[in-house]
Coordinates of C-alpha atoms in Angstrom, one line a residue:
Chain F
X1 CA 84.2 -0.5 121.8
X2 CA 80.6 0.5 120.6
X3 CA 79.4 1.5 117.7
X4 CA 77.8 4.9 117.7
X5 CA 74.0 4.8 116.6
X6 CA 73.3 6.7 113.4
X7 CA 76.3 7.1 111.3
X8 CA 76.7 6.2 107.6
X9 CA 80.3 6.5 108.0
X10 CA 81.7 4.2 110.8
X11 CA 82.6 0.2 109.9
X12 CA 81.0 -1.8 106.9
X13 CA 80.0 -0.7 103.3
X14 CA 79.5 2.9 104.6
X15 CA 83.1 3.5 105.4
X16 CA 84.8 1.8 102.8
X17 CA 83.1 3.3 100.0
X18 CA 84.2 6.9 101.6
X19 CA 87.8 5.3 102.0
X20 CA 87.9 4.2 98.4
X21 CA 86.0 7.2 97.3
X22 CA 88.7 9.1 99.0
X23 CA 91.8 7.5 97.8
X24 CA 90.6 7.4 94.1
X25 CA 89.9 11.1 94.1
X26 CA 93.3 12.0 95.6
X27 CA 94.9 9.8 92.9
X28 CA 93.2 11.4 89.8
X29 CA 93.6 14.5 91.1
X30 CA 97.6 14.2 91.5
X31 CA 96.8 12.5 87.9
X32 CA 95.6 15.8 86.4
X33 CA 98.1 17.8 87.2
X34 CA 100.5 15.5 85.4
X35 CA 98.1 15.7 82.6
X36 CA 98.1 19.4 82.3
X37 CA 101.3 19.5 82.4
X38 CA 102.1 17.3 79.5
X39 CA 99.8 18.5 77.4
X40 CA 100.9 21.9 78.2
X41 CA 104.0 20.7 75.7
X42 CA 101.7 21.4 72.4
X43 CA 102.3 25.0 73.7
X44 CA 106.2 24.9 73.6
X45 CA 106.8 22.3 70.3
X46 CA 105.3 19.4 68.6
X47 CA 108.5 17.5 68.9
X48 CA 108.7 17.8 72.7
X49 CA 105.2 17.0 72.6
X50 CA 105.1 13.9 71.1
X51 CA 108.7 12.9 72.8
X52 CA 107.2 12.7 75.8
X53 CA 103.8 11.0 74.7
X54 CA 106.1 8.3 73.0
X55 CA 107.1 7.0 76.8
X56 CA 103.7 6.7 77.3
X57 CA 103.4 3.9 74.0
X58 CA 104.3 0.7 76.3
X59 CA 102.0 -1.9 78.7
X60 CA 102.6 -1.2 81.8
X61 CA 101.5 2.7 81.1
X62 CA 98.7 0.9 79.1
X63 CA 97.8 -0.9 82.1
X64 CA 98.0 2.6 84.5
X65 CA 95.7 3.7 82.3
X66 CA 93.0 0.9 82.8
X67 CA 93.8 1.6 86.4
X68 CA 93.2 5.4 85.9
X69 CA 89.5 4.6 84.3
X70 CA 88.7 2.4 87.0
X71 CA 89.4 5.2 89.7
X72 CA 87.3 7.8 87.9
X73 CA 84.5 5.2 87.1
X74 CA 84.2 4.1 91.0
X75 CA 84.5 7.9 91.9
X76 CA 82.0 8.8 89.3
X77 CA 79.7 5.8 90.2
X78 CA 79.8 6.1 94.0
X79 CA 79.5 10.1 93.5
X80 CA 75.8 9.4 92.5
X81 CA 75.2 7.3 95.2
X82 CA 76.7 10.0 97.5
X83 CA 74.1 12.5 95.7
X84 CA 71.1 9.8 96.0
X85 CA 72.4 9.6 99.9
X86 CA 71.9 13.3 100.2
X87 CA 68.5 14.1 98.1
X88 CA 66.8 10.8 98.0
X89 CA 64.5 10.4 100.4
X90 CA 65.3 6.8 100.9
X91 CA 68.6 6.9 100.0
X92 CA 70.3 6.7 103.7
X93 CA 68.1 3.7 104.1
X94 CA 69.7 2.0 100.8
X95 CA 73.2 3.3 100.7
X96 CA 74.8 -0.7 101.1
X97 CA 72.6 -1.7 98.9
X98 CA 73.5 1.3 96.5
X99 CA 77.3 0.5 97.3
X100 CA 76.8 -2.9 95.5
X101 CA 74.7 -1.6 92.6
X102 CA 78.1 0.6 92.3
X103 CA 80.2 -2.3 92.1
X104 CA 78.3 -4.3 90.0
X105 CA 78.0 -1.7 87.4
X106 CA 82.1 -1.0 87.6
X107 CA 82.3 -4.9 86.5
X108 CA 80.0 -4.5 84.2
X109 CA 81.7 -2.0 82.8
X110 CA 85.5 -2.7 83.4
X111 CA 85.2 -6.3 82.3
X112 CA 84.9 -5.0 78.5
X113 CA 86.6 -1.6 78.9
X114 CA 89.7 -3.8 79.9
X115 CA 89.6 -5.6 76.4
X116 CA 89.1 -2.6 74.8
X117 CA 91.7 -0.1 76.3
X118 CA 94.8 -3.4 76.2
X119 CA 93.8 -4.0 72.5
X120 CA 96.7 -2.9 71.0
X121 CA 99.1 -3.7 73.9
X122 CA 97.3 -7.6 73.7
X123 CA 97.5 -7.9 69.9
X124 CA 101.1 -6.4 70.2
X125 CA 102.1 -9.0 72.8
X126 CA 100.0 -12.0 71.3
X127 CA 99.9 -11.6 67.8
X128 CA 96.7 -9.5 66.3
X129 CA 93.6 -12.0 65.7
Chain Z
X1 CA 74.7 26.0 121.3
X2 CA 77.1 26.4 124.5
X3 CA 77.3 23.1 125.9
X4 CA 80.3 21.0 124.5
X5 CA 79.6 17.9 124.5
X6 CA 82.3 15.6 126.1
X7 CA 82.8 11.9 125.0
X8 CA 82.7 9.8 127.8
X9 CA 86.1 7.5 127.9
X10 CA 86.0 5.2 124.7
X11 CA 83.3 6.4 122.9
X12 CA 82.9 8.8 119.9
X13 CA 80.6 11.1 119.7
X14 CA 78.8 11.9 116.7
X15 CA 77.2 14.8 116.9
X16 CA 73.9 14.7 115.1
X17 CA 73.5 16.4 111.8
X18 CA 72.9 20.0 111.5
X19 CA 74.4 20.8 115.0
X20 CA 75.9 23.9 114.9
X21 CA 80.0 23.6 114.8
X22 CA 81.7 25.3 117.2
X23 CA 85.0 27.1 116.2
X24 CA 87.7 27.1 118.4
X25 CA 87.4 30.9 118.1
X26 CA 84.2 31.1 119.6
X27 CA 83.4 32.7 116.5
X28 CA 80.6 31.8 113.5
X29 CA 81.8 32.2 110.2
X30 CA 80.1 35.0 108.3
X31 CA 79.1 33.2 104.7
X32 CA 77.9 30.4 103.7
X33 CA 81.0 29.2 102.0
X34 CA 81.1 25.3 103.0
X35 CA 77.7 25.1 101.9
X36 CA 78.3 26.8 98.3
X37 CA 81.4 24.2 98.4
X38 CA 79.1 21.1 99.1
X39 CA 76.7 21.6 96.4
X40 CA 79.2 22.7 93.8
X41 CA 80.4 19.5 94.5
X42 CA 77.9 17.9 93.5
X43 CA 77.0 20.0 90.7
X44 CA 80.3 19.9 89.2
X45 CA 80.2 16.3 89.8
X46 CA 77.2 15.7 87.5
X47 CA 78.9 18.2 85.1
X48 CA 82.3 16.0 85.1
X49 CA 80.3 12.4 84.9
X50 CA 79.6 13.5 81.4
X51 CA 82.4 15.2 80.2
X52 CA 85.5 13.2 82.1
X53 CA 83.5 9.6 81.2
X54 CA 83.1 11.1 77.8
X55 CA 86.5 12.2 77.7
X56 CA 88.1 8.7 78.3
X57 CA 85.7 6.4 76.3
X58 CA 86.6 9.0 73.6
X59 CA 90.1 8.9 74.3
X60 CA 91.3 5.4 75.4
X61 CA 88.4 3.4 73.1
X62 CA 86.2 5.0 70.2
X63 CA 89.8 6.8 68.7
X64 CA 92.0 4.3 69.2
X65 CA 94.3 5.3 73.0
X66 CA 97.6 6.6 73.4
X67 CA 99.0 4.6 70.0
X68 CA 97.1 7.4 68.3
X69 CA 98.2 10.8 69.8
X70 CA 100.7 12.8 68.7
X71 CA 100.5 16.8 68.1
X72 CA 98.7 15.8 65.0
X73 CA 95.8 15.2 66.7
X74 CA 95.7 16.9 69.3
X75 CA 95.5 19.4 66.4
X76 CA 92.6 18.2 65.0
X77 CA 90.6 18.0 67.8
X78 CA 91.3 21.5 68.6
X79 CA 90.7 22.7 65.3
X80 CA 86.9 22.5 66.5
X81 CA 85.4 24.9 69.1
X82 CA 83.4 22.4 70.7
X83 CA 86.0 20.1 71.8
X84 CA 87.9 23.2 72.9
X85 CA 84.8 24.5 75.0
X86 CA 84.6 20.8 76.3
X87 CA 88.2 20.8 77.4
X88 CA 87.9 24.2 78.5
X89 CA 85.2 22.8 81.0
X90 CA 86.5 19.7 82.0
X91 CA 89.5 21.7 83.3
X92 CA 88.1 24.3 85.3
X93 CA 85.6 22.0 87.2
X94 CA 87.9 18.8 87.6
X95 CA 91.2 21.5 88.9
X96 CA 88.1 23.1 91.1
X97 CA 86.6 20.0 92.4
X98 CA 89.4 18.1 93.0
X99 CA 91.1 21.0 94.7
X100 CA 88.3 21.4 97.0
X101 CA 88.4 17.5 97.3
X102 CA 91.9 17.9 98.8
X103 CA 91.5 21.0 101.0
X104 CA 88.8 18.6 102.5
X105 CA 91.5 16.0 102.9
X106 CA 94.0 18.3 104.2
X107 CA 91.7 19.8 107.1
X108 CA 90.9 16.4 108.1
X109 CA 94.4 14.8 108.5
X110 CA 96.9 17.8 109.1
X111 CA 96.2 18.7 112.9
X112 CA 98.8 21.4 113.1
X113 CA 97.7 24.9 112.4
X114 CA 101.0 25.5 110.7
X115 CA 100.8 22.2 108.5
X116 CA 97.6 23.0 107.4
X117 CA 98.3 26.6 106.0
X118 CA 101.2 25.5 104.2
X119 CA 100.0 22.4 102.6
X120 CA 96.6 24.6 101.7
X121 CA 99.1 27.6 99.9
X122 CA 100.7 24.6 98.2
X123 CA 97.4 22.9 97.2
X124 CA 96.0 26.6 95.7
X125 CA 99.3 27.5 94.4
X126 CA 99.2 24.3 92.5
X127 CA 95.6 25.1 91.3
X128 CA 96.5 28.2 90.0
X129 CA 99.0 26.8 87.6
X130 CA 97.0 24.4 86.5
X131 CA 94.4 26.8 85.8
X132 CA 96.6 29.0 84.0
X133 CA 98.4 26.9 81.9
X134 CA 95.7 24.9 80.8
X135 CA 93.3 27.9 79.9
X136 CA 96.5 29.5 78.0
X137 CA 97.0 26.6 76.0
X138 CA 93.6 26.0 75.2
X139 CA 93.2 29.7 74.1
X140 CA 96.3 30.0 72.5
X141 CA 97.2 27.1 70.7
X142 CA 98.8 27.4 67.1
X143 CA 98.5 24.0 65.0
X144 CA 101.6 25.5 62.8
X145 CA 103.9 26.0 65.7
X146 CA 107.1 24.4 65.1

């Protein structure tokens, strides 16, 4: 089947940053509302509050979280390269190229927000240094 | 515009940007909202780079993550209008844009008519509480409750 001429958005780095741009927004969005709602408990009693904050205090939610930032950091990062796509005069021209400065940041930045957001959980599960 | 165009068998056709859309109603739509919708997502977007990226370094490194929250604090941030006016903001535009994000989704991957109004009434009405509790419990909170 051929490719149609001219689209950003069919095949290669041009569709799977609109996939993954796609599937991370949907996810932090259903994410929010959870959110809201939780908080929402400071409203009703500090008690039922902090009971349900408490479920949160274990790895695997510490690891969902690390997940969490690394949705919003791709959909933040590839947000301005959506934006430099749509203003930048040359921006159609380097949107792969953009795609792996978006990548390479996310390591950049993941690689040490991992260490720091599983501190406690790694110092609880490997003895503090 | 009154030609359709027609794909021929096995290809897609991508109509070049800025064509005019037909409606199925023959009709043009009288405002500009898709446009307002585009750049406010883009606006909001730069708004919630800030305050959402801010929000989590805050949250999950520079005070210490979830270990650390309890009413308590949550108390203490609130005690200052700035972190109030913050959250205030952060709501509002990440409920608005992600809604918006999702109505997007929904009119691209719900083909019946009928599928698509409902999920939409469900998407808004779930907006609307969000909206609504949030901006109540940010207005109203009482550190003493309890």
């Amino acid at each position: 089947m051929a490719k149609p001429a001219g689209s950003l958005y069919r095949g290669r780095e041009g569709m799977w940053s609109w996939v993954a741009h796609r599937v991370t927004g949907v996810l932090i969005f259903f994410f929010l509302f959870a959110h809201v709602l939780d908080t929402a408990l400071v409203r009703v009693s500090p008690a039922s509050y902090d009971s349900v904050i408490d479920t949160y205090k274990n790895p695997i939610v510490n690891l969902m979280e690390v997940g969490l930032v690394g949705a919003v950091l791709y959909h933040a990062l590839n947000g301005l390269r959506v934006m430099l796509i749509d203003f930048w005069e040359k921006g159609t021209r380097y949107q792969s190229q953009m795609l792996y400065a978006v990548v390479a940041v996310w390591v950049v930045i993941m690689v040490p927000g991992f260490y720091f957001m599983m501190l406690h959980t790694l110092q609880s599960m490997f003895g503090s240094a | 515009m009154a030609t359709t165009q027609v794909p021929p068998p096995g290809r897609t056709v991508i109509e070049d940007p800025r064509t005019r859309r037909q409606r199925p109603s023959g009709q043009r739509s009288k405002t500009n909202f898709e446009l307002y919708a585009w750049l406010f997502m883009r606006l909001s977007g730069l708004a919630l780079i800030v305050l959402v990226l801010g929000h989590l370094l805050i949250m999950n490194v520079l005070d210490g993550g979830v270990q650390r929250i309890n009413f308590g604090f949550v108390a203490g941030r609130w005690s200052s209008p700035f972190w109030r006016t913050w959250d205030l903001l952060m709501l509002w535009l990440a409920e608005l844009h992600g809604a918006n994000g999702l109505r997007t989704v929904i009119n691209d991957y719900a083909e019946r008519a009928p599928t698509r109004f409902w999920l939409k009434m469900l998407l808004y009405s779930s907006a609307v509480l969000v909206l609504m509790l949030g901006t109540l419990v940010i207005f109203t909170f009482d550190p003493t409750i309890g």
